Amino acid sequence: MTQDLSAVQSRDNVWEMAQRQLDEVAKLIGLNESIHGYLRVPKRVLEVSVPVRMDDGSFRMFAGYRVQHNMSRGPGKGGIRFHPDVTLDEVKALAMWMTWKCALVNIPFGGAKGGVICDPKHMSMQELENLTRRFTSEISIIIGPEKDIPAPDVYTTPQIMAWIMDTFSMQAGYSIPGVVTGKPISIGGSLGRDKATARGCLYVVDEAMHEIGREIREARVAIQGFGNAGMYAAQLMSQRGYHIVAVSDSQGGVADAHGLDVSRLMAYKLETGSVVGFTGGDRIDNKDVLEYDCDVLVPAALEKVITAENAPRIKARIVAEAANGPTMPEADAILFERGIMVLPDILANAGGVTVSYFEWVQDLQNNFWEEEEINERLKRKMVRAFRETSEQANRHKVSMRMGAYCVAVARVAEATKLRGLYP
Ligand code: NAD
């Protein structure tokens, strides 16, 4: 009985899932055993206790983490997540995925990630600022423009990035905008960063549609999650000609088989805080969005939402993982067998980190680019990553996820091998 339970828990452990994905690709590309062992574990894990003064005058302790998985190709890069369900294992998995993501789009960063166990929905702005500043101070021993550059993730905003930049700069005595990306434009942020994840996702979905010979104008899209990634994906895809037929957020969903009016829906969400209650569509259950009749499904919320249980009922022809880790390995196998093309997270949501890289480059040079230039550079990176992924997937007759891992792991392994072992 106990054994059964632990087997279930270990199947659900997102860190073990990330390691299993690496193990599979190691076999496929014949990765050197020592390098495989090196890449299977994080380089550095920092756990901090963060005391925060609350509005009632008391102070509370929060647990926070910063994990650096691999830095062979450059400084660490990865978001910071504020969420009650953050765990160290989750942060480790997200850090490893960042390593592969940066390598796949070929930007000179390693993988890192951070998180604080907290519930920002029940904290005031002042409490959030106190938490952010103290957390930044605690992890400042391992972050910096040349070491590790945080960014936004779930429930962390440009304002939070501004506080991180300010705290780090105050400690040094001068402004260091390159310590963090996803900042507001006025303090060294990049044009196009807010929509970059969604835009990158659009570019690879366009490529996938082209590859399977489908017309964009006829395609129907369902999106789970209506935050930064999901909402802008809906906006950009509808502007491109896709029909957005279903969307959801944490409170529920709305659908219209003929296409939702995305501009009105965005205005409604910004006004009320949810898509629920929008009169331009029918109310549907959050989970039903995943199984909605559509051509492209974009999971853009949290992990592990596509499972062995619902994978047989998914109707989309393409699944574009705007979220990190939305598909369980068992579900992945089912979707592959059913001929559904899954554009893996490390490809489909790599637009965010790519424009973060552009932001960092602009900050270091104090030279800021026009938005068209940024979008054009982003498109080149995304299209190239899609084609390299597709080429590897076809060559090995494997899924797009495995194809993407082949490209990424080989790049990181090469850098690790070339640098050699110190001392
Ligand atoms: P966000 O906080 O802006 O939005 C999250 C959205 O998900 C919200 O609309 C929320 O209501 C919804 N949500 C939460 N729980 C849900 C549930 N159970 N069912 C349906 N919807 C639910 O976060 P984001 O930045 O859009 O990130 C979403 C995903 O995209 C995460 O997995 C994140 O790691 C990934 N991602 C984001 C970026 C980025 O640049 N923002 C980059 C790469 C990957």
JSON list of N, CA and C and ligand atoms in Angstrom, two decimals, residues 81-83 94 98 101 113 121 151-157 193-198 223-231 247-252 269 273-275 286-287 289 299-303 305 321-326 345 348-353 356, ligand 1:
[
{"chain": "A", "resi": 81, "resn": "ARG", "atom": "N", "xyz": [9.12, 32.87, -9.18]},
{"chain": "A", "resi": 81, "resn": "ARG", "atom": "CA", "xyz": [7.69, 32.59, -9.04]},
{"chain": "A", "resi": 81, "resn": "ARG", "atom": "C", "xyz": [7.24, 32.86, -7.62]},
{"chain": "A", "resi": 82, "resn": "PHE", "atom": "N", "xyz": [6.16, 33.60, -7.45]},
{"chain": "A", "resi": 82, "resn": "PHE", "atom": "CA", "xyz": [5.54, 33.78, -6.13]},
{"chain": "A", "resi": 82, "resn": "PHE", "atom": "C", "xyz": [4.24, 32.98, -6.13]},
{"chain": "A", "resi": 83, "resn": "HIS", "atom": "N", "xyz": [4.18, 31.88, -5.40]},
{"chain": "A", "resi": 83, "resn": "HIS", "atom": "CA", "xyz": [2.98, 31.05, -5.43]},
{"chain": "A", "resi": 83, "resn": "HIS", "atom": "C", "xyz": [2.95, 30.17, -4.18]},
{"chain": "A", "resi": 94, "resn": "LEU", "atom": "N", "xyz": [12.24, 23.58, -13.04]},
{"chain": "A", "resi": 94, "resn": "LEU", "atom": "CA", "xyz": [12.12, 24.77, -13.89]},
{"chain": "A", "resi": 94, "resn": "LEU", "atom": "C", "xyz": [13.50, 25.30, -14.28]},
{"chain": "A", "resi": 98, "resn": "MET", "atom": "N", "xyz": [15.09, 25.66, -18.03]},
{"chain": "A", "resi": 98, "resn": "MET", "atom": "CA", "xyz": [15.67, 26.92, -18.52]},
{"chain": "A", "resi": 98, "resn": "MET", "atom": "C", "xyz": [17.00, 26.67, -19.23]},
{"chain": "A", "resi": 101, "resn": "LYS", "atom": "N", "xyz": [16.06, 25.41, -22.60]},
{"chain": "A", "resi": 101, "resn": "LYS", "atom": "CA", "xyz": [15.38, 26.45, -23.37]},
{"chain": "A", "resi": 101, "resn": "LYS", "atom": "C", "xyz": [16.38, 27.46, -23.95]},
{"chain": "A", "resi": 113, "resn": "LYS", "atom": "N", "xyz": [16.34, 29.30, -11.78]},
{"chain": "A", "resi": 113, "resn": "LYS", "atom": "CA", "xyz": [14.95, 29.63, -11.45]},
{"chain": "A", "resi": 113, "resn": "LYS", "atom": "C", "xyz": [14.87, 29.97, -9.98]},
{"chain": "A", "resi": 121, "resn": "LYS", "atom": "N", "xyz": [-1.89, 36.99, -3.73]},
{"chain": "A", "resi": 121, "resn": "LYS", "atom": "CA", "xyz": [-3.27, 37.48, -3.83]},
{"chain": "A", "resi": 121, "resn": "LYS", "atom": "C", "xyz": [-3.77, 37.97, -2.47]},
{"chain": "A", "resi": 151, "resn": "ALA", "atom": "N", "xyz": [13.96, 37.02, -13.70]},
{"chain": "A", "resi": 151, "resn": "ALA", "atom": "CA", "xyz": [12.94, 37.57, -14.60]},
{"chain": "A", "resi": 151, "resn": "ALA", "atom": "C", "xyz": [11.56, 37.27, -14.01]},
{"chain": "A", "resi": 152, "resn": "PRO", "atom": "N", "xyz": [10.47, 37.76, -14.62]},
{"chain": "A", "resi": 152, "resn": "PRO", "atom": "CA", "xyz": [9.14, 37.43, -14.08]},
{"chain": "A", "resi": 152, "resn": "PRO", "atom": "C", "xyz": [8.73, 35.99, -14.36]},
{"chain": "A", "resi": 153, "resn": "ASP", "atom": "N", "xyz": [7.85, 35.49, -13.53]},
{"chain": "A", "resi": 153, "resn": "ASP", "atom": "CA", "xyz": [7.18, 34.20, -13.77]},
{"chain": "A", "resi": 153, "resn": "ASP", "atom": "C", "xyz": [5.79, 34.34, -13.17]},
{"chain": "A", "resi": 154, "resn": "VAL", "atom": "N", "xyz": [5.19, 33.23, -12.74]},
{"chain": "A", "resi": 154, "resn": "VAL", "atom": "CA", "xyz": [3.82, 33.30, -12.24]},
{"chain": "A", "resi": 154, "resn": "VAL", "atom": "C", "xyz": [3.72, 34.27, -11.05]},
{"chain": "A", "resi": 155, "resn": "TYR", "atom": "N", "xyz": [2.82, 35.23, -11.17]},
{"chain": "A", "resi": 155, "resn": "TYR", "atom": "CA", "xyz": [2.53, 36.22, -10.14]},
{"chain": "A", "resi": 155, "resn": "TYR", "atom": "C", "xyz": [3.71, 37.11, -9.76]},
{"chain": "A", "resi": 156, "resn": "THR", "atom": "N", "xyz": [4.67, 37.28, -10.65]},
{"chain": "A", "resi": 156, "resn": "THR", "atom": "CA", "xyz": [5.69, 38.31, -10.43]},
{"chain": "A", "resi": 156, "resn": "THR", "atom": "C", "xyz": [5.64, 39.27, -11.64]},
{"chain": "A", "resi": 157, "resn": "THR", "atom": "N", "xyz": [5.63, 40.53, -11.35]},
{"chain": "A", "resi": 157, "resn": "THR", "atom": "CA", "xyz": [5.28, 41.55, -12.35]},
{"chain": "A", "resi": 157, "resn": "THR", "atom": "C", "xyz": [6.49, 42.46, -12.67]},
{"chain": "A", "resi": 193, "resn": "ARG", "atom": "N", "xyz": [8.94, 43.12, -24.57]},
{"chain": "A", "resi": 193, "resn": "ARG", "atom": "CA", "xyz": [9.12, 42.03, -23.61]},
{"chain": "A", "resi": 193, "resn": "ARG", "atom": "C", "xyz": [7.78, 41.52, -23.08]},
{"chain": "A", "resi": 194, "resn": "ASP", "atom": "N", "xyz": [6.81, 42.46, -22.89]},
{"chain": "A", "resi": 194, "resn": "ASP", "atom": "CA", "xyz": [5.53, 42.05, -22.29]},
{"chain": "A", "resi": 194, "resn": "ASP", "atom": "C", "xyz": [4.81, 41.00, -23.13]},
{"chain": "A", "resi": 195, "resn": "LYS", "atom": "N", "xyz": [4.92, 41.10, -24.46]},
{"chain": "A", "resi": 195, "resn": "LYS", "atom": "CA", "xyz": [4.20, 40.15, -25.32]},
{"chain": "A", "resi": 195, "resn": "LYS", "atom": "C", "xyz": [5.12, 39.08, -25.91]},
{"chain": "A", "resi": 196, "resn": "ALA", "atom": "N", "xyz": [6.39, 39.06, -25.46]},
{"chain": "A", "resi": 196, "resn": "ALA", "atom": "CA", "xyz": [7.38, 38.21, -26.15]},
{"chain": "A", "resi": 196, "resn": "ALA", "atom": "C", "xyz": [7.07, 36.72, -26.07]},
{"chain": "A", "resi": 197, "resn": "THR", "atom": "N", "xyz": [6.60, 36.26, -24.90]},
{"chain": "A", "resi": 197, "resn": "THR", "atom": "CA", "xyz": [6.33, 34.82, -24.76]},
{"chain": "A", "resi": 197, "resn": "THR", "atom": "C", "xyz": [5.21, 34.43, -25.73]},
{"chain": "A", "resi": 198, "resn": "ALA", "atom": "N", "xyz": [4.16, 35.23, -25.74]},
{"chain": "A", "resi": 198, "resn": "ALA", "atom": "CA", "xyz": [3.03, 34.96, -26.61]},
{"chain": "A", "resi": 198, "resn": "ALA", "atom": "C", "xyz": [3.43, 35.08, -28.09]},
{"chain": "A", "resi": 223, "resn": "ILE", "atom": "N", "xyz": [-7.35, 28.24, -25.32]},
{"chain": "A", "resi": 223, "resn": "ILE", "atom": "CA", "xyz": [-6.24, 28.68, -24.47]},
{"chain": "A", "resi": 223, "resn": "ILE", "atom": "C", "xyz": [-6.61, 28.52, -23.00]},
{"chain": "A", "resi": 224, "resn": "GLN", "atom": "N", "xyz": [-5.80, 27.76, -22.25]},
{"chain": "A", "resi": 224, "resn": "GLN", "atom": "CA", "xyz": [-6.02, 27.65, -20.80]},
{"chain": "A", "resi": 224, "resn": "GLN", "atom": "C", "xyz": [-5.07, 28.61, -20.09]},
{"chain": "A", "resi": 225, "resn": "GLY", "atom": "N", "xyz": [-5.62, 29.54, -19.32]},
{"chain": "A", "resi": 225, "resn": "GLY", "atom": "CA", "xyz": [-4.79, 30.57, -18.66]},
{"chain": "A", "resi": 225, "resn": "GLY", "atom": "C", "xyz": [-4.94, 31.87, -19.42]},
{"chain": "A", "resi": 226, "resn": "PHE", "atom": "N", "xyz": [-5.22, 32.95, -18.70]},
{"chain": "A", "resi": 226, "resn": "PHE", "atom": "CA", "xyz": [-5.44, 34.23, -19.38]},
{"chain": "A", "resi": 226, "resn": "PHE", "atom": "C", "xyz": [-4.63, 35.31, -18.66]},
{"chain": "A", "resi": 227, "resn": "GLY", "atom": "N", "xyz": [-3.35, 34.99, -18.42]},
{"chain": "A", "resi": 227, "resn": "GLY", "atom": "CA", "xyz": [-2.44, 35.96, -17.82]},
{"chain": "A", "resi": 227, "resn": "GLY", "atom": "C", "xyz": [-1.52, 36.51, -18.89]},
{"chain": "A", "resi": 228, "resn": "ASN", "atom": "N", "xyz": [-0.26, 36.75, -18.53]},
{"chain": "A", "resi": 228, "resn": "ASN", "atom": "CA", "xyz": [0.67, 37.33, -19.50]},
{"chain": "A", "resi": 228, "resn": "ASN", "atom": "C", "xyz": [0.77, 36.46, -20.76]},
{"chain": "A", "resi": 229, "resn": "ALA", "atom": "N", "xyz": [1.06, 35.18, -20.58]},
{"chain": "A", "resi": 229, "resn": "ALA", "atom": "CA", "xyz": [1.26, 34.31, -21.74]},
{"chain": "A", "resi": 229, "resn": "ALA", "atom": "C", "xyz": [-0.06, 34.09, -22.49]},
{"chain": "A", "resi": 230, "resn": "GLY", "atom": "N", "xyz": [-1.11, 33.70, -21.76]},
{"chain": "A", "resi": 230, "resn": "GLY", "atom": "CA", "xyz": [-2.36, 33.30, -22.39]},
{"chain": "A", "resi": 230, "resn": "GLY", "atom": "C", "xyz": [-3.13, 34.46, -23.03]},
{"chain": "A", "resi": 231, "resn": "MET", "atom": "N", "xyz": [-3.20, 35.57, -22.32]},
{"chain": "A", "resi": 231, "resn": "MET", "atom": "CA", "xyz": [-4.00, 36.69, -22.84]},
{"chain": "A", "resi": 231, "resn": "MET", "atom": "C", "xyz": [-3.36, 37.28, -24.10]},
{"chain": "A", "resi": 247, "resn": "VAL", "atom": "N", "xyz": [-11.34, 30.09, -23.83]},
{"chain": "A", "resi": 247, "resn": "VAL", "atom": "CA", "xyz": [-10.26, 30.50, -22.92]},
{"chain": "A", "resi": 247, "resn": "VAL", "atom": "C", "xyz": [-10.72, 30.27, -21.48]},
{"chain": "A", "resi": 248, "resn": "SER", "atom": "N", "xyz": [-9.73, 30.18, -20.58]},
{"chain": "A", "resi": 248, "resn": "SER", "atom": "CA", "xyz": [-10.11, 30.06, -19.16]},
{"chain": "A", "resi": 248, "resn": "SER", "atom": "C", "xyz": [-9.05, 30.71, -18.30]},
{"chain": "A", "resi": 249, "resn": "ASP", "atom": "N", "xyz": [-9.44, 31.00, -17.05]},
{"chain": "A", "resi": 249, "resn": "ASP", "atom": "CA", "xyz": [-8.45, 31.38, -16.04]},
{"chain": "A", "resi": 249, "resn": "ASP", "atom": "C", "xyz": [-8.73, 30.55, -14.79]},
{"chain": "A", "resi": 250, "resn": "SER", "atom": "N", "xyz": [-8.16, 30.93, -13.66]},
{"chain": "A", "resi": 250, "resn": "SER", "atom": "CA", "xyz": [-8.28, 30.06, -12.48]},
{"chain": "A", "resi": 250, "resn": "SER", "atom": "C", "xyz": [-9.73, 29.93, -12.01]},
{"chain": "A", "resi": 251, "resn": "GLN", "atom": "N", "xyz": [-10.61, 30.84, -12.44]},
{"chain": "A", "resi": 251, "resn": "GLN", "atom": "CA", "xyz": [-12.00, 30.79, -11.95]},
{"chain": "A", "resi": 251, "resn": "GLN", "atom": "C", "xyz": [-12.98, 30.09, -12.89]},
{"chain": "A", "resi": 252, "resn": "GLY", "atom": "N", "xyz": [-12.56, 29.80, -14.12]},
{"chain": "A", "resi": 252, "resn": "GLY", "atom": "CA", "xyz": [-13.45, 29.13, -15.08]},
{"chain": "A", "resi": 252, "resn": "GLY", "atom": "C", "xyz": [-13.17, 29.61, -16.49]},
{"chain": "A", "resi": 269, "resn": "LYS", "atom": "N", "xyz": [-11.74, 41.15, -18.81]},
{"chain": "A", "resi": 269, "resn": "LYS", "atom": "CA", "xyz": [-10.82, 40.52, -17.84]},
{"chain": "A", "resi": 269, "resn": "LYS", "atom": "C", "xyz": [-10.08, 41.61, -17.03]},
{"chain": "A", "resi": 273, "resn": "GLY", "atom": "N", "xyz": [-11.21, 41.12, -13.49]},
{"chain": "A", "resi": 273, "resn": "GLY", "atom": "CA", "xyz": [-10.22, 40.20, -12.92]},
{"chain": "A", "resi": 273, "resn": "GLY", "atom": "C", "xyz": [-10.41, 38.76, -13.35]},
{"chain": "A", "resi": 274, "resn": "SER", "atom": "N", "xyz": [-11.45, 38.48, -14.15]},
{"chain": "A", "resi": 274, "resn": "SER", "atom": "CA", "xyz": [-11.65, 37.10, -14.62]},
{"chain": "A", "resi": 274, "resn": "SER", "atom": "C", "xyz": [-12.37, 37.12, -15.97]},
{"chain": "A", "resi": 275, "resn": "VAL", "atom": "N", "xyz": [-12.28, 35.99, -16.70]},
{"chain": "A", "resi": 275, "resn": "VAL", "atom": "CA", "xyz": [-13.04, 35.88, -17.95]},
{"chain": "A", "resi": 275, "resn": "VAL", "atom": "C", "xyz": [-14.46, 35.38, -17.66]},
{"chain": "A", "resi": 286, "resn": "ASN", "atom": "N", "xyz": [-13.24, 25.03, -16.40]},
{"chain": "A", "resi": 286, "resn": "ASN", "atom": "CA", "xyz": [-11.82, 25.21, -16.62]},
{"chain": "A", "resi": 286, "resn": "ASN", "atom": "C", "xyz": [-11.15, 24.04, -17.36]},
{"chain": "A", "resi": 287, "resn": "LYS", "atom": "N", "xyz": [-11.44, 22.82, -16.87]},
{"chain": "A", "resi": 287, "resn": "LYS", "atom": "CA", "xyz": [-10.79, 21.64, -17.46]},
{"chain": "A", "resi": 287, "resn": "LYS", "atom": "C", "xyz": [-11.30, 21.36, -18.87]},
{"chain": "A", "resi": 289, "resn": "VAL", "atom": "N", "xyz": [-11.76, 23.30, -21.25]},
{"chain": "A", "resi": 289, "resn": "VAL", "atom": "CA", "xyz": [-11.04, 24.07, -22.27]},
{"chain": "A", "resi": 289, "resn": "VAL", "atom": "C", "xyz": [-10.01, 23.18, -22.96]},
{"chain": "A", "resi": 299, "resn": "PRO", "atom": "N", "xyz": [-1.96, 25.42, -23.65]},
{"chain": "A", "resi": 299, "resn": "PRO", "atom": "CA", "xyz": [-1.99, 25.47, -22.19]},
{"chain": "A", "resi": 299, "resn": "PRO", "atom": "C", "xyz": [-1.06, 26.59, -21.72]},
{"chain": "A", "resi": 300, "resn": "ALA", "atom": "N", "xyz": [-1.60, 27.59, -21.03]},
{"chain": "A", "resi": 300, "resn": "ALA", "atom": "CA", "xyz": [-0.80, 28.77, -20.64]},
{"chain": "A", "resi": 300, "resn": "ALA", "atom": "C", "xyz": [-1.02, 29.10, -19.17]},
{"chain": "A", "resi": 301, "resn": "ALA", "atom": "N", "xyz": [-1.19, 28.04, -18.33]},
{"chain": "A", "resi": 301, "resn": "ALA", "atom": "CA", "xyz": [-1.40, 28.30, -16.90]},
{"chain": "A", "resi": 301, "resn": "ALA", "atom": "C", "xyz": [-0.33, 27.58, -16.08]},
{"chain": "A", "resi": 302, "resn": "LEU", "atom": "N", "xyz": [-0.67, 26.43, -15.52]},
{"chain": "A", "resi": 302, "resn": "LEU", "atom": "CA", "xyz": [0.27, 25.75, -14.62]},
{"chain": "A", "resi": 302, "resn": "LEU", "atom": "C", "xyz": [0.70, 24.39, -15.17]},
{"chain": "A", "resi": 303, "resn": "GLU", "atom": "N", "xyz": [1.50, 23.66, -14.35]},
{"chain": "A", "resi": 303, "resn": "GLU", "atom": "CA", "xyz": [2.02, 22.36, -14.79]},
{"chain": "A", "resi": 303, "resn": "GLU", "atom": "C", "xyz": [0.99, 21.24, -14.71]},
{"chain": "A", "resi": 305, "resn": "VAL", "atom": "N", "xyz": [-1.30, 19.60, -16.42]},
{"chain": "A", "resi": 305, "resn": "VAL", "atom": "CA", "xyz": [-2.73, 19.67, -16.67]},
{"chain": "A", "resi": 305, "resn": "VAL", "atom": "C", "xyz": [-3.18, 18.68, -17.75]},
{"chain": "A", "resi": 321, "resn": "GLU", "atom": "N", "xyz": [2.83, 24.50, -25.92]},
{"chain": "A", "resi": 321, "resn": "GLU", "atom": "CA", "xyz": [2.97, 24.64, -24.47]},
{"chain": "A", "resi": 321, "resn": "GLU", "atom": "C", "xyz": [3.52, 26.01, -24.07]},
{"chain": "A", "resi": 322, "resn": "ALA", "atom": "N", "xyz": [2.61, 26.98, -23.94]},
{"chain": "A", "resi": 322, "resn": "ALA", "atom": "CA", "xyz": [3.04, 28.30, -23.45]},
{"chain": "A", "resi": 322, "resn": "ALA", "atom": "C", "xyz": [3.43, 28.21, -21.98]},
{"chain": "A", "resi": 323, "resn": "ALA", "atom": "N", "xyz": [2.76, 27.34, -21.22]},
{"chain": "A", "resi": 323, "resn": "ALA", "atom": "CA", "xyz": [3.13, 27.11, -19.81]},
{"chain": "A", "resi": 323, "resn": "ALA", "atom": "C", "xyz": [4.33, 26.18, -19.75]},
{"chain": "A", "resi": 324, "resn": "ASN", "atom": "N", "xyz": [4.97, 26.14, -18.61]},
{"chain": "A", "resi": 324, "resn": "ASN", "atom": "CA", "xyz": [6.06, 25.20, -18.41]},
{"chain": "A", "resi": 324, "resn": "ASN", "atom": "C", "xyz": [5.52, 23.89, -17.85]},
{"chain": "A", "resi": 325, "resn": "GLY", "atom": "N", "xyz": [5.89, 22.77, -18.48]},
{"chain": "A", "resi": 325, "resn": "GLY", "atom": "CA", "xyz": [5.54, 21.44, -17.97]},
{"chain": "A", "resi": 325, "resn": "GLY", "atom": "C", "xyz": [4.07, 21.11, -17.89]},
{"chain": "A", "resi": 326, "resn": "PRO", "atom": "N", "xyz": [3.23, 21.54, -18.85]},
{"chain": "A", "resi": 326, "resn": "PRO", "atom": "CA", "xyz": [1.80, 21.23, -18.73]},
{"chain": "A", "resi": 326, "resn": "PRO", "atom": "C", "xyz": [1.45, 19.77, -19.06]},
{"chain": "A", "resi": 345, "resn": "ASP", "atom": "N", "xyz": [7.34, 23.10, -24.25]},
{"chain": "A", "resi": 345, "resn": "ASP", "atom": "CA", "xyz": [7.54, 24.36, -23.52]},
{"chain": "A", "resi": 345, "resn": "ASP", "atom": "C", "xyz": [8.87, 25.04, -23.86]},
{"chain": "A", "resi": 348, "resn": "ALA", "atom": "N", "xyz": [8.01, 26.45, -27.31]},
{"chain": "A", "resi": 348, "resn": "ALA", "atom": "CA", "xyz": [6.81, 27.28, -27.48]},
{"chain": "A", "resi": 348, "resn": "ALA", "atom": "C", "xyz": [6.80, 28.52, -26.60]},
{"chain": "A", "resi": 349, "resn": "ASN", "atom": "N", "xyz": [7.46, 28.47, -25.41]},
{"chain": "A", "resi": 349, "resn": "ASN", "atom": "CA", "xyz": [7.44, 29.69, -24.59]},
{"chain": "A", "resi": 349, "resn": "ASN", "atom": "C", "xyz": [8.82, 30.35, -24.48]},
{"chain": "A", "resi": 350, "resn": "ALA", "atom": "N", "xyz": [9.73, 29.99, -25.40]},
{"chain": "A", "resi": 350, "resn": "ALA", "atom": "CA", "xyz": [11.08, 30.53, -25.34]},
{"chain": "A", "resi": 350, "resn": "ALA", "atom": "C", "xyz": [11.17, 31.99, -25.80]},
{"chain": "A", "resi": 351, "resn": "GLY", "atom": "N", "xyz": [10.08, 32.54, -26.32]},
{"chain": "A", "resi": 351, "resn": "GLY", "atom": "CA", "xyz": [10.09, 33.94, -26.75]},
{"chain": "A", "resi": 351, "resn": "GLY", "atom": "C", "xyz": [10.37, 34.89, -25.59]},
{"chain": "A", "resi": 352, "resn": "GLY", "atom": "N", "xyz": [9.87, 34.53, -24.41]},
{"chain": "A", "resi": 352, "resn": "GLY", "atom": "CA", "xyz": [10.08, 35.39, -23.23]},
{"chain": "A", "resi": 352, "resn": "GLY", "atom": "C", "xyz": [11.54, 35.52, -22.88]},
{"chain": "A", "resi": 353, "resn": "VAL", "atom": "N", "xyz": [12.22, 34.39, -22.80]},
{"chain": "A", "resi": 353, "resn": "VAL", "atom": "CA", "xyz": [13.63, 34.46, -22.41]},
{"chain": "A", "resi": 353, "resn": "VAL", "atom": "C", "xyz": [14.48, 35.05, -23.54]},
{"chain": "A", "resi": 356, "resn": "SER", "atom": "N", "xyz": [14.15, 38.64, -23.13]},
{"chain": "A", "resi": 356, "resn": "SER", "atom": "CA", "xyz": [14.89, 38.95, -21.91]},
{"chain": "A", "resi": 356, "resn": "SER", "atom": "C", "xyz": [16.39, 39.07, -22.22]},
{"chain": "B", "resi": 1, "resn": "NAD", "atom": "P1", "xyz": [0.29, 34.93, -15.03]},
{"chain": "B", "resi": 1, "resn": "NAD", "atom": "O1", "xyz": [0.33, 34.94, -13.56]},
{"chain": "B", "resi": 1, "resn": "NAD", "atom": "O2", "xyz": [0.33, 36.19, -15.79]},
{"chain": "B", "resi": 1, "resn": "NAD", "atom": "O3", "xyz": [-1.03, 34.16, -15.50]},
{"chain": "B", "resi": 1, "resn": "NAD", "atom": "C1", "xyz": [-1.39, 32.89, -15.06]},
{"chain": "B", "resi": 1, "resn": "NAD", "atom": "C2", "xyz": [-2.81, 32.63, -15.56]},
{"chain": "B", "resi": 1, "resn": "NAD", "atom": "O4", "xyz": [-3.18, 31.28, -15.28]},
{"chain": "B", "resi": 1, "resn": "NAD", "atom": "C3", "xyz": [-3.87, 33.50, -14.88]},
{"chain": "B", "resi": 1, "resn": "NAD", "atom": "O5", "xyz": [-4.81, 33.92, -15.84]},
{"chain": "B", "resi": 1, "resn": "NAD", "atom": "C4", "xyz": [-4.54, 32.55, -13.89]},
{"chain": "B", "resi": 1, "resn": "NAD", "atom": "O6", "xyz": [-5.88, 32.91, -13.62]},
{"chain": "B", "resi": 1, "resn": "NAD", "atom": "C5", "xyz": [-4.46, 31.26, -14.69]},
{"chain": "B", "resi": 1, "resn": "NAD", "atom": "N1", "xyz": [-4.62, 30.06, -13.89]},
{"chain": "B", "resi": 1, "resn": "NAD", "atom": "C6", "xyz": [-4.12, 29.76, -12.67]},
{"chain": "B", "resi": 1, "resn": "NAD", "atom": "N2", "xyz": [-4.52, 28.55, -12.28]},
{"chain": "B", "resi": 1, "resn": "NAD", "atom": "C7", "xyz": [-5.29, 28.07, -13.28]},
{"chain": "B", "resi": 1, "resn": "NAD", "atom": "C8", "xyz": [-6.01, 26.88, -13.47]},
{"chain": "B", "resi": 1, "resn": "NAD", "atom": "N3", "xyz": [-5.99, 25.92, -12.56]},
{"chain": "B", "resi": 1, "resn": "NAD", "atom": "N4", "xyz": [-6.69, 26.73, -14.63]},
{"chain": "B", "resi": 1, "resn": "NAD", "atom": "C9", "xyz": [-6.72, 27.69, -15.57]},
{"chain": "B", "resi": 1, "resn": "NAD", "atom": "N5", "xyz": [-6.06, 28.84, -15.43]},
{"chain": "B", "resi": 1, "resn": "NAD", "atom": "C10", "xyz": [-5.37, 29.02, -14.31]},
{"chain": "B", "resi": 1, "resn": "NAD", "atom": "O7", "xyz": [1.45, 33.92, -15.47]},
{"chain": "B", "resi": 1, "resn": "NAD", "atom": "P2", "xyz": [2.17, 33.81, -16.90]},
{"chain": "B", "resi": 1, "resn": "NAD", "atom": "O8", "xyz": [3.39, 34.66, -16.86]},
{"chain": "B", "resi": 1, "resn": "NAD", "atom": "O9", "xyz": [1.18, 33.97, -17.99]},
{"chain": "B", "resi": 1, "resn": "NAD", "atom": "O10", "xyz": [2.66, 32.31, -16.83]},
{"chain": "B", "resi": 1, "resn": "NAD", "atom": "C11", "xyz": [1.83, 31.22, -17.22]},
{"chain": "B", "resi": 1, "resn": "NAD", "atom": "C12", "xyz": [2.70, 30.04, -17.60]},
{"chain": "B", "resi": 1, "resn": "NAD", "atom": "O11", "xyz": [3.57, 30.45, -18.64]},
{"chain": "B", "resi": 1, "resn": "NAD", "atom": "C13", "xyz": [3.61, 29.53, -16.48]},
{"chain": "B", "resi": 1, "resn": "NAD", "atom": "O12", "xyz": [3.76, 28.14, -16.61]},
{"chain": "B", "resi": 1, "resn": "NAD", "atom": "C14", "xyz": [4.93, 30.21, -16.77]},
{"chain": "B", "resi": 1, "resn": "NAD", "atom": "O13", "xyz": [6.03, 29.49, -16.25]},
{"chain": "B", "resi": 1, "resn": "NAD", "atom": "C15", "xyz": [4.90, 30.18, -18.27]},
{"chain": "B", "resi": 1, "resn": "NAD", "atom": "N6", "xyz": [5.82, 31.16, -18.88]},
{"chain": "B", "resi": 1, "resn": "NAD", "atom": "C16", "xyz": [5.61, 32.51, -18.74]},
{"chain": "B", "resi": 1, "resn": "NAD", "atom": "C17", "xyz": [6.52, 33.39, -19.33]},
{"chain": "B", "resi": 1, "resn": "NAD", "atom": "C18", "xyz": [6.32, 34.87, -19.28]},
{"chain": "B", "resi": 1, "resn": "NAD", "atom": "O14", "xyz": [7.11, 35.59, -19.91]},
{"chain": "B", "resi": 1, "resn": "NAD", "atom": "N7", "xyz": [5.33, 35.38, -18.59]},
{"chain": "B", "resi": 1, "resn": "NAD", "atom": "C19", "xyz": [7.61, 32.89, -20.04]},
{"chain": "B", "resi": 1, "resn": "NAD", "atom": "C20", "xyz": [7.78, 31.53, -20.16]},
{"chain": "B", "resi": 1, "resn": "NAD", "atom": "C21", "xyz": [6.86, 30.66, -19.57]}
]
